[in-house]
Amino acid sequence: DTAVSQTPKYLVTQMGNDKSIKCEQNLGHDTMYWYKQDSKKFLKIMFSYNNKELIINETVPNRFSPKSPDKAHLNLHINSLELGDSAVYFCASSADIPNTGELFFGEGSRLTVL
Amino acid sequence: SQQGEEDPQALSIQEGENATMNCSYKTSINNLQWYRQNSGRGLVHLILIRSNEREKHSGRLRVTLDTSKKSSSLLITASRAADTASYFCATAYNRGTSYGKLTFGQGTILTVHP
């Protein structure tokens, strides 16, 4: 069974559209994250939720809205997509905040905005 | 600003040789972690070293940490073609604006030729 699964794996869409990426973890972890990896492979945290509560909200345009219906799910909705949003988005989870342990990553969702 | 910076950016070696990657960071840390990313895949945790540790081993991996120099190194011994991947260091610090975040470097691309 996949520990952290995210869908879709690939997403190609036009500028201005709205899209969502879903993430689920079956590890029983309390904390979930969204990271963005750009074309140079630089990984930057976007959001983090702990037990459905938002604990990290980096300087991300408010077109990006995370939603955590329960602690096993963290979805990412993006409004009015722009060319610069093209990237690979990774969901991750951890048993605790990362200062004590490792992160478990999903396989990534490659978003291409045309 | 980016916390970890890896050196070299790319490393190409023959199977059986050792591979050494270095990571430098700028601020205090609680721990430093190394991750591997195969092409088109998610990140996989390799090893975690705490700020009060100097060296850690896991199989063919050896990690060192020098907090006075704010640097870490990852050594992969007797490399295999399957070790071909990008390797990232990531730092965790549980104070202030770094709370709850794992900050990644840009990675070293390792290619192991059979």
JSON list of C-alpha atoms in Angstrom, two decimals:
[
{"chain": "A", "resi": 1, "resn": "ASP", "atom": "CA", "xyz": [0.00, 0.00, 0.00]},
{"chain": "A", "resi": 2, "resn": "THR", "atom": "CA", "xyz": [1.24, 3.46, -0.89]},
{"chain": "A", "resi": 3, "resn": "ALA", "atom": "CA", "xyz": [1.98, 5.46, 2.25]},
{"chain": "A", "resi": 4, "resn": "VAL", "atom": "CA", "xyz": [1.45, 8.93, 0.77]},
{"chain": "A", "resi": 5, "resn": "SER", "atom": "CA", "xyz": [-0.56, 9.05, -2.41]},
{"chain": "A", "resi": 6, "resn": "GLN", "atom": "CA", "xyz": [-1.40, 12.09, -4.46]},
{"chain": "A", "resi": 7, "resn": "THR", "atom": "CA", "xyz": [-3.54, 12.51, -7.54]},
{"chain": "A", "resi": 8, "resn": "PRO", "atom": "CA", "xyz": [-3.31, 13.33, -10.30]},
{"chain": "A", "resi": 9, "resn": "LYS", "atom": "CA", "xyz": [0.29, 12.52, -11.19]},
{"chain": "A", "resi": 10, "resn": "TYR", "atom": "CA", "xyz": [0.16, 14.76, -14.25]},
{"chain": "A", "resi": 11, "resn": "LEU", "atom": "CA", "xyz": [-1.97, 17.81, -14.84]},
{"chain": "A", "resi": 12, "resn": "VAL", "atom": "CA", "xyz": [-1.91, 19.92, -18.01]},
{"chain": "A", "resi": 13, "resn": "THR", "atom": "CA", "xyz": [-4.18, 22.92, -18.10]},
{"chain": "A", "resi": 14, "resn": "GLN", "atom": "CA", "xyz": [-4.65, 26.38, -19.54]},
{"chain": "A", "resi": 15, "resn": "MET", "atom": "CA", "xyz": [-3.86, 29.66, -17.86]},
{"chain": "A", "resi": 16, "resn": "GLY", "atom": "CA", "xyz": [-6.75, 31.00, -15.83]},
{"chain": "A", "resi": 17, "resn": "ASN", "atom": "CA", "xyz": [-8.20, 27.60, -14.98]},
{"chain": "A", "resi": 18, "resn": "ASP", "atom": "CA", "xyz": [-8.76, 26.27, -11.46]},
{"chain": "A", "resi": 19, "resn": "LYS", "atom": "CA", "xyz": [-7.36, 22.89, -10.47]},
{"chain": "A", "resi": 20, "resn": "SER", "atom": "CA", "xyz": [-7.00, 20.68, -7.42]},
{"chain": "A", "resi": 21, "resn": "ILE", "atom": "CA", "xyz": [-4.48, 18.12, -6.29]},
{"chain": "A", "resi": 22, "resn": "LYS", "atom": "CA", "xyz": [-5.46, 15.57, -3.66]},
{"chain": "A", "resi": 23, "resn": "CYS", "atom": "CA", "xyz": [-3.26, 13.89, -1.09]},
{"chain": "A", "resi": 24, "resn": "GLU", "atom": "CA", "xyz": [-3.90, 11.06, 1.34]},
{"chain": "A", "resi": 25, "resn": "GLN", "atom": "CA", "xyz": [-1.62, 9.33, 3.82]},
{"chain": "A", "resi": 26, "resn": "ASN", "atom": "CA", "xyz": [-2.27, 6.01, 5.54]},
{"chain": "A", "resi": 27, "resn": "LEU", "atom": "CA", "xyz": [0.60, 6.26, 8.01]},
{"chain": "A", "resi": 28, "resn": "GLY", "atom": "CA", "xyz": [-1.47, 7.69, 10.86]},
{"chain": "A", "resi": 29, "resn": "HIS", "atom": "CA", "xyz": [0.70, 10.83, 10.84]},
{"chain": "A", "resi": 30, "resn": "ASP", "atom": "CA", "xyz": [-0.43, 14.06, 12.45]},
{"chain": "A", "resi": 31, "resn": "THR", "atom": "CA", "xyz": [1.32, 16.48, 10.13]},
{"chain": "A", "resi": 32, "resn": "MET", "atom": "CA", "xyz": [1.03, 16.96, 6.38]},
{"chain": "A", "resi": 33, "resn": "TYR", "atom": "CA", "xyz": [2.78, 19.32, 3.98]},
{"chain": "A", "resi": 34, "resn": "TRP", "atom": "CA", "xyz": [2.76, 20.70, 0.48]},
{"chain": "A", "resi": 35, "resn": "TYR", "atom": "CA", "xyz": [6.10, 21.41, -1.16]},
{"chain": "A", "resi": 36, "resn": "LYS", "atom": "CA", "xyz": [6.74, 22.92, -4.57]},
{"chain": "A", "resi": 37, "resn": "GLN", "atom": "CA", "xyz": [9.73, 21.79, -6.66]},
{"chain": "A", "resi": 38, "resn": "ASP", "atom": "CA", "xyz": [10.71, 24.13, -9.47]},
{"chain": "A", "resi": 39, "resn": "SER", "atom": "CA", "xyz": [12.49, 23.37, -12.71]},
{"chain": "A", "resi": 40, "resn": "LYS", "atom": "CA", "xyz": [15.87, 23.69, -10.95]},
{"chain": "A", "resi": 41, "resn": "LYS", "atom": "CA", "xyz": [14.75, 21.04, -8.44]},
{"chain": "A", "resi": 42, "resn": "PHE", "atom": "CA", "xyz": [14.60, 23.55, -5.60]},
{"chain": "A", "resi": 43, "resn": "LEU", "atom": "CA", "xyz": [12.06, 22.37, -3.00]},
{"chain": "A", "resi": 44, "resn": "LYS", "atom": "CA", "xyz": [10.18, 24.96, -1.01]},
{"chain": "A", "resi": 45, "resn": "ILE", "atom": "CA", "xyz": [7.56, 24.43, 1.62]},
{"chain": "A", "resi": 46, "resn": "MET", "atom": "CA", "xyz": [4.18, 25.96, 0.94]},
{"chain": "A", "resi": 47, "resn": "PHE", "atom": "CA", "xyz": [1.86, 24.81, 3.70]},
{"chain": "A", "resi": 48, "resn": "SER", "atom": "CA", "xyz": [1.76, 22.51, 6.68]},
{"chain": "A", "resi": 49, "resn": "TYR", "atom": "CA", "xyz": [-1.16, 21.19, 8.70]},
{"chain": "A", "resi": 50, "resn": "ASN", "atom": "CA", "xyz": [-1.04, 19.49, 12.07]},
{"chain": "A", "resi": 51, "resn": "ASN", "atom": "CA", "xyz": [-4.21, 17.64, 13.04]},
{"chain": "A", "resi": 52, "resn": "LYS", "atom": "CA", "xyz": [-6.21, 19.65, 10.49]},
{"chain": "A", "resi": 53, "resn": "GLU", "atom": "CA", "xyz": [-4.86, 22.95, 11.79]},
{"chain": "A", "resi": 54, "resn": "LEU", "atom": "CA", "xyz": [-2.77, 25.19, 9.56]},
{"chain": "A", "resi": 55, "resn": "ILE", "atom": "CA", "xyz": [0.64, 25.71, 11.16]},
{"chain": "A", "resi": 56, "resn": "ILE", "atom": "CA", "xyz": [2.79, 26.89, 8.27]},
{"chain": "A", "resi": 57, "resn": "ASN", "atom": "CA", "xyz": [1.69, 29.23, 5.53]},
{"chain": "A", "resi": 58, "resn": "GLU", "atom": "CA", "xyz": [4.66, 30.46, 3.55]},
{"chain": "A", "resi": 59, "resn": "THR", "atom": "CA", "xyz": [4.54, 33.47, 1.28]},
{"chain": "A", "resi": 60, "resn": "VAL", "atom": "CA", "xyz": [2.29, 31.80, -1.24]},
{"chain": "A", "resi": 61, "resn": "PRO", "atom": "CA", "xyz": [-0.19, 33.67, -3.46]},
{"chain": "A", "resi": 62, "resn": "ASN", "atom": "CA", "xyz": [-3.70, 33.45, -2.05]},
{"chain": "A", "resi": 63, "resn": "ARG", "atom": "CA", "xyz": [-4.70, 31.71, -5.28]},
{"chain": "A", "resi": 64, "resn": "PHE", "atom": "CA", "xyz": [-3.37, 28.61, -3.50]},
{"chain": "A", "resi": 65, "resn": "SER", "atom": "CA", "xyz": [-5.71, 27.26, -0.84]},
{"chain": "A", "resi": 66, "resn": "PRO", "atom": "CA", "xyz": [-5.01, 24.10, 1.13]},
{"chain": "A", "resi": 67, "resn": "LYS", "atom": "CA", "xyz": [-7.83, 22.15, 2.74]},
{"chain": "A", "resi": 68, "resn": "SER", "atom": "CA", "xyz": [-7.54, 19.39, 5.31]},
{"chain": "A", "resi": 69, "resn": "PRO", "atom": "CA", "xyz": [-10.88, 17.61, 5.85]},
{"chain": "A", "resi": 70, "resn": "ASP", "atom": "CA", "xyz": [-9.21, 15.22, 8.29]},
{"chain": "A", "resi": 71, "resn": "LYS", "atom": "CA", "xyz": [-5.67, 14.51, 9.39]},
{"chain": "A", "resi": 72, "resn": "ALA", "atom": "CA", "xyz": [-5.19, 11.87, 6.69]},
{"chain": "A", "resi": 73, "resn": "HIS", "atom": "CA", "xyz": [-6.00, 14.22, 3.81]},
{"chain": "A", "resi": 74, "resn": "LEU", "atom": "CA", "xyz": [-4.54, 17.49, 2.60]},
{"chain": "A", "resi": 75, "resn": "ASN", "atom": "CA", "xyz": [-5.74, 18.86, -0.71]},
{"chain": "A", "resi": 76, "resn": "LEU", "atom": "CA", "xyz": [-4.40, 21.80, -2.66]},
{"chain": "A", "resi": 77, "resn": "HIS", "atom": "CA", "xyz": [-6.66, 23.99, -4.76]},
{"chain": "A", "resi": 78, "resn": "ILE", "atom": "CA", "xyz": [-5.20, 26.53, -7.16]},
{"chain": "A", "resi": 79, "resn": "ASN", "atom": "CA", "xyz": [-7.30, 29.31, -8.69]},
{"chain": "A", "resi": 80, "resn": "SER", "atom": "CA", "xyz": [-6.57, 31.32, -11.81]},
{"chain": "A", "resi": 81, "resn": "LEU", "atom": "CA", "xyz": [-3.52, 29.31, -12.80]},
{"chain": "A", "resi": 82, "resn": "GLU", "atom": "CA", "xyz": [-0.50, 31.18, -14.13]},
{"chain": "A", "resi": 83, "resn": "LEU", "atom": "CA", "xyz": [2.46, 30.03, -16.22]},
{"chain": "A", "resi": 84, "resn": "GLY", "atom": "CA", "xyz": [4.73, 30.36, -13.19]},
{"chain": "A", "resi": 85, "resn": "ASP", "atom": "CA", "xyz": [2.68, 27.79, -11.30]},
{"chain": "A", "resi": 86, "resn": "SER", "atom": "CA", "xyz": [4.13, 25.08, -13.52]},
{"chain": "A", "resi": 87, "resn": "ALA", "atom": "CA", "xyz": [6.12, 22.82, -11.19]},
{"chain": "A", "resi": 88, "resn": "VAL", "atom": "CA", "xyz": [6.02, 19.51, -9.40]},
{"chain": "A", "resi": 89, "resn": "TYR", "atom": "CA", "xyz": [3.96, 19.63, -6.22]},
{"chain": "A", "resi": 90, "resn": "PHE", "atom": "CA", "xyz": [4.80, 17.15, -3.47]},
{"chain": "A", "resi": 91, "resn": "CYS", "atom": "CA", "xyz": [2.66, 16.15, -0.58]},
{"chain": "A", "resi": 92, "resn": "ALA", "atom": "CA", "xyz": [4.42, 14.80, 2.50]},
{"chain": "A", "resi": 93, "resn": "SER", "atom": "CA", "xyz": [3.61, 13.70, 5.99]},
{"chain": "A", "resi": 94, "resn": "SER", "atom": "CA", "xyz": [5.44, 13.20, 9.27]},
{"chain": "A", "resi": 95, "resn": "ALA", "atom": "CA", "xyz": [4.63, 11.63, 12.60]},
{"chain": "A", "resi": 96, "resn": "ASP", "atom": "CA", "xyz": [5.66, 14.85, 14.25]},
{"chain": "A", "resi": 97, "resn": "ILE", "atom": "CA", "xyz": [6.89, 18.23, 13.14]},
{"chain": "A", "resi": 98, "resn": "PRO", "atom": "CA", "xyz": [10.09, 17.65, 11.14]},
{"chain": "A", "resi": 99, "resn": "ASN", "atom": "CA", "xyz": [12.40, 18.77, 13.88]},
{"chain": "A", "resi": 100, "resn": "THR", "atom": "CA", "xyz": [12.31, 15.29, 15.34]},
{"chain": "A", "resi": 101, "resn": "GLY", "atom": "CA", "xyz": [11.75, 12.98, 12.42]},
{"chain": "A", "resi": 102, "resn": "GLU", "atom": "CA", "xyz": [11.64, 12.26, 8.75]},
{"chain": "A", "resi": 103, "resn": "LEU", "atom": "CA", "xyz": [9.19, 13.25, 6.07]},
{"chain": "A", "resi": 104, "resn": "PHE", "atom": "CA", "xyz": [7.42, 10.73, 3.86]},
{"chain": "A", "resi": 105, "resn": "PHE", "atom": "CA", "xyz": [6.79, 12.06, 0.38]},
{"chain": "A", "resi": 106, "resn": "GLY", "atom": "CA", "xyz": [4.27, 11.24, -2.28]},
{"chain": "A", "resi": 107, "resn": "GLU", "atom": "CA", "xyz": [5.35, 10.67, -5.87]},
{"chain": "A", "resi": 108, "resn": "GLY", "atom": "CA", "xyz": [4.56, 14.22, -6.92]},
{"chain": "A", "resi": 109, "resn": "SER", "atom": "CA", "xyz": [2.03, 15.90, -9.20]},
{"chain": "A", "resi": 110, "resn": "ARG", "atom": "CA", "xyz": [3.53, 17.56, -12.25]},
{"chain": "A", "resi": 111, "resn": "LEU", "atom": "CA", "xyz": [1.49, 20.63, -13.14]},
{"chain": "A", "resi": 112, "resn": "THR", "atom": "CA", "xyz": [1.97, 22.21, -16.56]},
{"chain": "A", "resi": 113, "resn": "VAL", "atom": "CA", "xyz": [0.21, 25.48, -17.28]},
{"chain": "A", "resi": 114, "resn": "LEU", "atom": "CA", "xyz": [-0.03, 26.41, -20.97]},
{"chain": "B", "resi": 1, "resn": "SER", "atom": "CA", "xyz": [16.62, 32.37, 1.75]},
{"chain": "B", "resi": 2, "resn": "GLN", "atom": "CA", "xyz": [17.79, 28.89, 0.97]},
{"chain": "B", "resi": 3, "resn": "GLN", "atom": "CA", "xyz": [19.29, 27.13, 3.95]},
{"chain": "B", "resi": 4, "resn": "GLY", "atom": "CA", "xyz": [21.28, 24.24, 2.55]},
{"chain": "B", "resi": 5, "resn": "GLU", "atom": "CA", "xyz": [23.60, 24.35, -0.40]},
{"chain": "B", "resi": 6, "resn": "GLU", "atom": "CA", "xyz": [25.04, 21.21, -1.86]},
{"chain": "B", "resi": 7, "resn": "ASP", "atom": "CA", "xyz": [28.38, 20.73, -3.46]},
{"chain": "B", "resi": 8, "resn": "PRO", "atom": "CA", "xyz": [29.07, 19.54, -6.09]},
{"chain": "B", "resi": 9, "resn": "GLN", "atom": "CA", "xyz": [25.96, 20.23, -8.12]},
{"chain": "B", "resi": 10, "resn": "ALA", "atom": "CA", "xyz": [26.70, 17.15, -10.21]},
{"chain": "B", "resi": 11, "resn": "LEU", "atom": "CA", "xyz": [28.93, 14.13, -9.65]},
{"chain": "B", "resi": 12, "resn": "SER", "atom": "CA", "xyz": [29.72, 11.38, -12.12]},
{"chain": "B", "resi": 13, "resn": "ILE", "atom": "CA", "xyz": [31.56, 8.23, -10.99]},
{"chain": "B", "resi": 14, "resn": "GLN", "atom": "CA", "xyz": [32.09, 4.58, -11.89]},
{"chain": "B", "resi": 15, "resn": "GLU", "atom": "CA", "xyz": [30.38, 1.72, -10.14]},
{"chain": "B", "resi": 16, "resn": "GLY", "atom": "CA", "xyz": [32.37, 0.63, -7.11]},
{"chain": "B", "resi": 17, "resn": "GLU", "atom": "CA", "xyz": [33.79, 4.08, -6.39]},
{"chain": "B", "resi": 18, "resn": "ASN", "atom": "CA", "xyz": [32.83, 6.17, -3.40]},
{"chain": "B", "resi": 19, "resn": "ALA", "atom": "CA", "xyz": [30.70, 9.29, -3.75]},
{"chain": "B", "resi": 20, "resn": "THR", "atom": "CA", "xyz": [30.96, 12.25, -1.39]},
{"chain": "B", "resi": 21, "resn": "MET", "atom": "CA", "xyz": [28.46, 15.07, -1.32]},
{"chain": "B", "resi": 22, "resn": "ASN", "atom": "CA", "xyz": [28.69, 18.14, 0.87]},
{"chain": "B", "resi": 23, "resn": "CYS", "atom": "CA", "xyz": [26.06, 20.40, 2.32]},
{"chain": "B", "resi": 24, "resn": "SER", "atom": "CA", "xyz": [26.51, 23.80, 3.93]},
{"chain": "B", "resi": 25, "resn": "TYR", "atom": "CA", "xyz": [23.88, 25.69, 5.84]},
{"chain": "B", "resi": 26, "resn": "LYS", "atom": "CA", "xyz": [23.58, 29.12, 7.38]},
{"chain": "B", "resi": 27, "resn": "THR", "atom": "CA", "xyz": [21.68, 29.04, 10.66]},
{"chain": "B", "resi": 28, "resn": "SER", "atom": "CA", "xyz": [21.36, 26.88, 13.76]},
{"chain": "B", "resi": 29, "resn": "ILE", "atom": "CA", "xyz": [19.80, 23.47, 13.39]},
{"chain": "B", "resi": 30, "resn": "ASN", "atom": "CA", "xyz": [18.15, 20.76, 15.48]},
{"chain": "B", "resi": 31, "resn": "ASN", "atom": "CA", "xyz": [18.87, 18.09, 12.91]},
{"chain": "B", "resi": 32, "resn": "LEU", "atom": "CA", "xyz": [20.03, 17.63, 9.35]},
{"chain": "B", "resi": 33, "resn": "GLN", "atom": "CA", "xyz": [18.53, 15.05, 7.04]},
{"chain": "B", "resi": 34, "resn": "TRP", "atom": "CA", "xyz": [19.52, 13.56, 3.70]},
{"chain": "B", "resi": 35, "resn": "TYR", "atom": "CA", "xyz": [17.04, 12.50, 1.06]},
{"chain": "B", "resi": 36, "resn": "ARG", "atom": "CA", "xyz": [17.31, 10.74, -2.29]},
{"chain": "B", "resi": 37, "resn": "GLN", "atom": "CA", "xyz": [15.14, 11.48, -5.30]},
{"chain": "B", "resi": 38, "resn": "ASN", "atom": "CA", "xyz": [15.11, 9.18, -8.28]},
{"chain": "B", "resi": 39, "resn": "SER", "atom": "CA", "xyz": [14.13, 10.77, -11.57]},
{"chain": "B", "resi": 40, "resn": "GLY", "atom": "CA", "xyz": [10.40, 11.46, -11.70]},
{"chain": "B", "resi": 41, "resn": "ARG", "atom": "CA", "xyz": [9.82, 10.15, -8.20]},
{"chain": "B", "resi": 42, "resn": "GLY", "atom": "CA", "xyz": [9.26, 11.48, -4.71]},
{"chain": "B", "resi": 43, "resn": "LEU", "atom": "CA", "xyz": [11.94, 12.03, -2.10]},
{"chain": "B", "resi": 44, "resn": "VAL", "atom": "CA", "xyz": [12.99, 9.17, 0.12]},
{"chain": "B", "resi": 45, "resn": "HIS", "atom": "CA", "xyz": [14.51, 9.73, 3.54]},
{"chain": "B", "resi": 46, "resn": "LEU", "atom": "CA", "xyz": [18.01, 8.29, 3.94]},
{"chain": "B", "resi": 47, "resn": "ILE", "atom": "CA", "xyz": [19.39, 9.37, 7.27]},
{"chain": "B", "resi": 48, "resn": "LEU", "atom": "CA", "xyz": [18.93, 11.94, 10.04]},
{"chain": "B", "resi": 49, "resn": "ILE", "atom": "CA", "xyz": [21.73, 13.33, 12.19]},
{"chain": "B", "resi": 50, "resn": "ARG", "atom": "CA", "xyz": [21.03, 15.43, 15.24]},
{"chain": "B", "resi": 51, "resn": "SER", "atom": "CA", "xyz": [22.94, 18.58, 16.07]},
{"chain": "B", "resi": 52, "resn": "ASN", "atom": "CA", "xyz": [24.72, 16.88, 18.98]},
{"chain": "B", "resi": 53, "resn": "GLU", "atom": "CA", "xyz": [25.93, 14.01, 16.79]},
{"chain": "B", "resi": 54, "resn": "ARG", "atom": "CA", "xyz": [29.06, 14.07, 14.68]},
{"chain": "B", "resi": 55, "resn": "GLU", "atom": "CA", "xyz": [28.78, 10.93, 12.59]},
{"chain": "B", "resi": 56, "resn": "LYS", "atom": "CA", "xyz": [26.17, 8.39, 11.66]},
{"chain": "B", "resi": 57, "resn": "HIS", "atom": "CA", "xyz": [26.16, 5.24, 9.56]},
{"chain": "B", "resi": 58, "resn": "SER", "atom": "CA", "xyz": [23.43, 3.36, 7.74]},
{"chain": "B", "resi": 59, "resn": "GLY", "atom": "CA", "xyz": [24.49, 0.52, 5.48]},
{"chain": "B", "resi": 60, "resn": "ARG", "atom": "CA", "xyz": [26.72, 2.02, 2.77]},
{"chain": "B", "resi": 61, "resn": "LEU", "atom": "CA", "xyz": [25.93, 5.55, 3.91]},
{"chain": "B", "resi": 62, "resn": "ARG", "atom": "CA", "xyz": [28.04, 7.63, 6.24]},
{"chain": "B", "resi": 63, "resn": "VAL", "atom": "CA", "xyz": [27.00, 11.11, 7.29]},
{"chain": "B", "resi": 64, "resn": "THR", "atom": "CA", "xyz": [29.13, 13.58, 9.19]},
{"chain": "B", "resi": 65, "resn": "LEU", "atom": "CA", "xyz": [28.08, 16.85, 10.76]},
{"chain": "B", "resi": 66, "resn": "ASP", "atom": "CA", "xyz": [30.29, 19.75, 11.78]},
{"chain": "B", "resi": 67, "resn": "THR", "atom": "CA", "xyz": [28.14, 22.37, 13.46]},
{"chain": "B", "resi": 68, "resn": "SER", "atom": "CA", "xyz": [31.10, 24.70, 13.95]},
{"chain": "B", "resi": 69, "resn": "LYS", "atom": "CA", "xyz": [31.52, 24.86, 10.17]},
{"chain": "B", "resi": 70, "resn": "LYS", "atom": "CA", "xyz": [27.80, 24.51, 9.52]},
{"chain": "B", "resi": 71, "resn": "SER", "atom": "CA", "xyz": [28.44, 21.67, 7.12]},
{"chain": "B", "resi": 72, "resn": "SER", "atom": "CA", "xyz": [27.59, 18.03, 6.56]},
{"chain": "B", "resi": 73, "resn": "SER", "atom": "CA", "xyz": [28.79, 15.38, 4.17]},
{"chain": "B", "resi": 74, "resn": "LEU", "atom": "CA", "xyz": [27.18, 12.25, 2.80]},
{"chain": "B", "resi": 75, "resn": "LEU", "atom": "CA", "xyz": [29.46, 9.42, 1.74]},
{"chain": "B", "resi": 76, "resn": "ILE", "atom": "CA", "xyz": [28.14, 6.53, -0.31]},
{"chain": "B", "resi": 77, "resn": "THR", "atom": "CA", "xyz": [30.64, 3.68, -0.41]},
{"chain": "B", "resi": 78, "resn": "ALA", "atom": "CA", "xyz": [30.95, 1.08, -3.16]},
{"chain": "B", "resi": 79, "resn": "SER", "atom": "CA", "xyz": [28.42, 2.88, -5.33]},
{"chain": "B", "resi": 80, "resn": "ARG", "atom": "CA", "xyz": [26.04, 1.04, -7.63]},
{"chain": "B", "resi": 81, "resn": "ALA", "atom": "CA", "xyz": [24.23, 2.11, -10.79]},
{"chain": "B", "resi": 82, "resn": "ALA", "atom": "CA", "xyz": [21.03, 2.05, -8.72]},
{"chain": "B", "resi": 83, "resn": "ASP", "atom": "CA", "xyz": [22.44, 4.89, -6.58]},
{"chain": "B", "resi": 84, "resn": "THR", "atom": "CA", "xyz": [22.00, 7.23, -9.55]},
{"chain": "B", "resi": 85, "resn": "ALA", "atom": "CA", "xyz": [19.69, 9.94, -8.22]},
{"chain": "B", "resi": 86, "resn": "SER", "atom": "CA", "xyz": [19.57, 13.46, -6.82]},
{"chain": "B", "resi": 87, "resn": "TYR", "atom": "CA", "xyz": [20.58, 13.80, -3.20]},
{"chain": "B", "resi": 88, "resn": "PHE", "atom": "CA", "xyz": [19.28, 16.60, -0.99]},
{"chain": "B", "resi": 89, "resn": "CYS", "atom": "CA", "xyz": [20.22, 17.78, 2.44]},
{"chain": "B", "resi": 90, "resn": "ALA", "atom": "CA", "xyz": [17.55, 19.39, 4.58]},
{"chain": "B", "resi": 91, "resn": "THR", "atom": "CA", "xyz": [17.77, 21.21, 7.88]},
{"chain": "B", "resi": 92, "resn": "ALA", "atom": "CA", "xyz": [15.27, 21.50, 10.71]},
{"chain": "B", "resi": 93, "resn": "TYR", "atom": "CA", "xyz": [15.22, 24.15, 13.42]},
{"chain": "B", "resi": 94, "resn": "ASN", "atom": "CA", "xyz": [12.37, 24.54, 15.86]},
{"chain": "B", "resi": 95, "resn": "ARG", "atom": "CA", "xyz": [12.63, 28.22, 16.68]},
{"chain": "B", "resi": 96, "resn": "GLY", "atom": "CA", "xyz": [10.99, 31.31, 15.28]},
{"chain": "B", "resi": 97, "resn": "THR", "atom": "CA", "xyz": [10.13, 31.40, 11.62]},
{"chain": "B", "resi": 98, "resn": "SER", "atom": "CA", "xyz": [11.86, 28.05, 11.04]},
{"chain": "B", "resi": 99, "resn": "TYR", "atom": "CA", "xyz": [9.48, 26.22, 13.37]},
{"chain": "B", "resi": 100, "resn": "GLY", "atom": "CA", "xyz": [8.04, 23.10, 11.79]},
{"chain": "B", "resi": 101, "resn": "LYS", "atom": "CA", "xyz": [9.86, 23.55, 8.50]},
{"chain": "B", "resi": 102, "resn": "LEU", "atom": "CA", "xyz": [12.34, 21.33, 6.75]},
{"chain": "B", "resi": 103, "resn": "THR", "atom": "CA", "xyz": [14.48, 23.52, 4.47]},
{"chain": "B", "resi": 104, "resn": "PHE", "atom": "CA", "xyz": [16.06, 21.83, 1.48]},
{"chain": "B", "resi": 105, "resn": "GLY", "atom": "CA", "xyz": [19.19, 22.52, -0.51]},
{"chain": "B", "resi": 106, "resn": "GLN", "atom": "CA", "xyz": [19.24, 22.33, -4.31]},
{"chain": "B", "resi": 107, "resn": "GLY", "atom": "CA", "xyz": [20.70, 18.88, -4.42]},
{"chain": "B", "resi": 108, "resn": "THR", "atom": "CA", "xyz": [23.57, 16.98, -5.96]},
{"chain": "B", "resi": 109, "resn": "ILE", "atom": "CA", "xyz": [22.89, 14.93, -9.08]},
{"chain": "B", "resi": 110, "resn": "LEU", "atom": "CA", "xyz": [24.83, 11.69, -8.78]},
{"chain": "B", "resi": 111, "resn": "THR", "atom": "CA", "xyz": [25.38, 9.51, -11.83]},
{"chain": "B", "resi": 112, "resn": "VAL", "atom": "CA", "xyz": [26.96, 6.10, -11.32]},
{"chain": "B", "resi": 113, "resn": "HIS", "atom": "CA", "xyz": [28.14, 4.46, -14.53]},
{"chain": "B", "resi": 114, "resn": "PRO", "atom": "CA", "xyz": [28.07, 0.65, -14.73]}
]
